Tab-separated table of C-alpha atoms in Angstrom:
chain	number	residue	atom	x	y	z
T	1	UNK	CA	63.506	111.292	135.681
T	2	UNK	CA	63.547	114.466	136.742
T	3	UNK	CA	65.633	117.491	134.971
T	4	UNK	CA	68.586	117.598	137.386
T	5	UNK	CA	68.834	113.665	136.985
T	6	UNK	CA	69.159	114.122	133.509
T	7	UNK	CA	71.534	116.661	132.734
T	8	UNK	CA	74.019	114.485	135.308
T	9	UNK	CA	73.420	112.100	132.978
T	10	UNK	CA	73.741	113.647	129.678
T	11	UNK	CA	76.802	115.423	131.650
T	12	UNK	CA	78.505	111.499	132.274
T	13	UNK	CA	77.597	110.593	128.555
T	14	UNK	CA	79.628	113.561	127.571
T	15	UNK	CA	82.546	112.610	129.909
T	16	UNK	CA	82.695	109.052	128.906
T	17	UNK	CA	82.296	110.032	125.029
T	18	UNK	CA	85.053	112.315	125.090
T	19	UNK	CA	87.505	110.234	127.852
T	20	UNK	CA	86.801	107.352	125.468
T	21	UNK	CA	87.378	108.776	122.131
T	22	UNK	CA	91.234	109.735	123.854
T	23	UNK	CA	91.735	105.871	124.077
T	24	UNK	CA	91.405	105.116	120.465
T	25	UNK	CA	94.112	106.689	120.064
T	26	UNK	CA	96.745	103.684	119.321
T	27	UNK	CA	100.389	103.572	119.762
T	28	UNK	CA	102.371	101.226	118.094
T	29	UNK	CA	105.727	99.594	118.980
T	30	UNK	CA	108.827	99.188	116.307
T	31	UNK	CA	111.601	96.183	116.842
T	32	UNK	CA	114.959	97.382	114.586
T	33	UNK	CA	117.189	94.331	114.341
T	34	UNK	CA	120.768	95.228	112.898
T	35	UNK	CA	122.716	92.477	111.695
T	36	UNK	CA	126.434	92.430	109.818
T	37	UNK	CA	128.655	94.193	112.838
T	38	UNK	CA	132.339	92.239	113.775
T	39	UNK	CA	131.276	90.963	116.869
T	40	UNK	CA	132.081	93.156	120.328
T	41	UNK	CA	133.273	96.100	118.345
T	42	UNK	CA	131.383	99.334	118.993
T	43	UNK	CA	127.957	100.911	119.025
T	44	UNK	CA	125.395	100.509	117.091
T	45	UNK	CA	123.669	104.314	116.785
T	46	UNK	CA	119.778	104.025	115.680
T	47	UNK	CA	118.153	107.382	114.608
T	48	UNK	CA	114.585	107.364	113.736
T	49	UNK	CA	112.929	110.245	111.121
T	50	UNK	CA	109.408	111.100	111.069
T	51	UNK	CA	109.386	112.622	107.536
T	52	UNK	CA	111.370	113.939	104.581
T	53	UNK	CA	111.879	117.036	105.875
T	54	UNK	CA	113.777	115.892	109.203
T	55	UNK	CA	115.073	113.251	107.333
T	56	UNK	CA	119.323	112.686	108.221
T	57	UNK	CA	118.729	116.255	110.039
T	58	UNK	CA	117.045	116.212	113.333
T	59	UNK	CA	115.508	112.680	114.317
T	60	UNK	CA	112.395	111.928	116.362
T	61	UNK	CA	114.184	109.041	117.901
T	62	UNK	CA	117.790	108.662	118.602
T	63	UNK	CA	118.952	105.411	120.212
T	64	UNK	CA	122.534	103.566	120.904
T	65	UNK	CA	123.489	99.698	121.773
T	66	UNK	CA	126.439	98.091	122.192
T	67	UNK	CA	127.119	95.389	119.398
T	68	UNK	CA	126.935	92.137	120.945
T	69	UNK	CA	128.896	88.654	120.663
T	70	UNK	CA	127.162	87.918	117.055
T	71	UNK	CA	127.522	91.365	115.653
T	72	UNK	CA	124.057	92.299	116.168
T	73	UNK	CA	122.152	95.034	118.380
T	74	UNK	CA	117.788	95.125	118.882
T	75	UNK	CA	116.224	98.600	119.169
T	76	UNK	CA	112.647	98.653	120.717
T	77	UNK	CA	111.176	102.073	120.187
T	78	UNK	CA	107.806	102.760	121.672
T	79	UNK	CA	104.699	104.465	121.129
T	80	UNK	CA	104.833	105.783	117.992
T	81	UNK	CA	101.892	107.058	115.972
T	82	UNK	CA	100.884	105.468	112.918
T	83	UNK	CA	102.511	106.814	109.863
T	84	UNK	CA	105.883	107.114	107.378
T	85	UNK	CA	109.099	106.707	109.155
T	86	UNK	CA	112.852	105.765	107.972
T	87	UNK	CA	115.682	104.314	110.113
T	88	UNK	CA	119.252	104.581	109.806
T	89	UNK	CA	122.423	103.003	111.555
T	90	UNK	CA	125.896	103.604	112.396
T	91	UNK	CA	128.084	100.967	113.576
T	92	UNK	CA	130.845	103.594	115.499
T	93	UNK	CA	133.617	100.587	115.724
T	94	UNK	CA	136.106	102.671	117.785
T	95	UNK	CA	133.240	103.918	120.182
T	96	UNK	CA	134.480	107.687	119.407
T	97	UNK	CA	130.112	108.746	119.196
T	98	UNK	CA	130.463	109.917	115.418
T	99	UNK	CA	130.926	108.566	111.908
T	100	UNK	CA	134.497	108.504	110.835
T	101	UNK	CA	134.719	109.615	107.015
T	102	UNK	CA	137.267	109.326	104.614
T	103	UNK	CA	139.079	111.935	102.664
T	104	UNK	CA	136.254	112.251	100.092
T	105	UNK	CA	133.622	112.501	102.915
T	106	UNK	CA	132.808	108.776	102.327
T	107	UNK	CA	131.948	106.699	106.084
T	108	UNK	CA	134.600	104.388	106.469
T	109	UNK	CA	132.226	102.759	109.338
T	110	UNK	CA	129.572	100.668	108.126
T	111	UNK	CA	125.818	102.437	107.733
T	112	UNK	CA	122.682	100.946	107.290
T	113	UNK	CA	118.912	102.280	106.216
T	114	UNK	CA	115.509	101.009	106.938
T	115	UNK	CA	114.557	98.885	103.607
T	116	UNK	CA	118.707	97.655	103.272
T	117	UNK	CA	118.636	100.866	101.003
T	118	UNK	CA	121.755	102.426	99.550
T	119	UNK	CA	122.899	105.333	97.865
T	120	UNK	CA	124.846	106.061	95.033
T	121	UNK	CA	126.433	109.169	95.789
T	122	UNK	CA	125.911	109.742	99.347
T	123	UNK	CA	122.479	108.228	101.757
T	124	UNK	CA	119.546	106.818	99.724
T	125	UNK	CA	116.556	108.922	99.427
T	126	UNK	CA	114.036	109.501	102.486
T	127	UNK	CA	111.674	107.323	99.783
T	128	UNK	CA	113.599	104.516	99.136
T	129	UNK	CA	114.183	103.850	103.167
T	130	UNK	CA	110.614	104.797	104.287
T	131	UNK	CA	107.985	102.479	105.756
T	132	UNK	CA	104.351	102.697	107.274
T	133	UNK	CA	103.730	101.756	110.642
T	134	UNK	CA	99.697	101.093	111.254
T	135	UNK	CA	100.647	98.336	114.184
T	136	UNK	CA	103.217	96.438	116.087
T	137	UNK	CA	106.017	96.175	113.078
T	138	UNK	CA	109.764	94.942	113.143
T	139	UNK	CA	112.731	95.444	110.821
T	140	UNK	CA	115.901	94.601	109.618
T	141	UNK	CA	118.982	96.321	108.879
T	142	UNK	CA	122.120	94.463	107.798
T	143	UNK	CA	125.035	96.382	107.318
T	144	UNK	CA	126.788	96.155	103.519
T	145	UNK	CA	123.962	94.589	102.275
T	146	UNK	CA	121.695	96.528	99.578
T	147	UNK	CA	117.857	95.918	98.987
T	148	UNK	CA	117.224	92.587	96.510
């Protein structure tokens, strides 16, 4: 082989190495299934954090469905990275696109976190509703209902 025929091919061995290493690089898919919604009332608002810090404040993911004939709504989200993540859900009955609160700042629309997690005084903890994704992975929120 002469020289010219082998730095083409060290040159392709290079390409493929690097091209191929950029294809390991999985994606993973996440299936959100909210449950406990009077039927035909609403939309169901799904906002996806990537980490404490963004956590409630400024999601990766932000997502709305209209609640359907059983009370239910199913989020696919897409090609996501492996790692921590939290969910949480409004259910905006009166389809105004925000949480109505009463006087003390408490939702009087029903809310729900990833792990059925709930707060005492105000949302649970970016801990308590975390989760790791490492492949395909599905959920369930139900609304009113805490963690058992």
């Amino acid at each position: 082989m002469r020289k010219t025929e082998r730095n083409w091919s060290l040159l392709l061995l290079i390409t493929f190495l690097s091209v191929s290493g950029f294809a390991e690089e999985v994606k993973h898919q996440l299936i959100v299934k909210v449950s406990g919604a009077k039927p035909y009332t609403g939309q169901a608002y799904l906002s996806l954090f990537s980490s404490q810090e963004n956590y409630l404040k400024n999601p990766l993911v932000k997502k709305s469905k209209p609640i359907d004939n059983l009370g239910q709504a199913t989020f696919v989200i897409d090609h996501l990275d492996s790692g921590t993540y939290a969910v949480s859900v409004v259910h905006d009955e009166d389809n105004n696109g925000k949480l109505n609160r009463g006087i003390m700042g408490i939702p009087t629309e029903l809310v729900g976190f990833s792990n059925n997690a709930k707060g005492t005084f105000g949302p649970p903890a970016f801990k308590e509703t975390s989760f790791k994704i490492s492949e395909k992975k599905t959920i369930e929120i139900v609304f009113g209902k805490a963690k058992e």
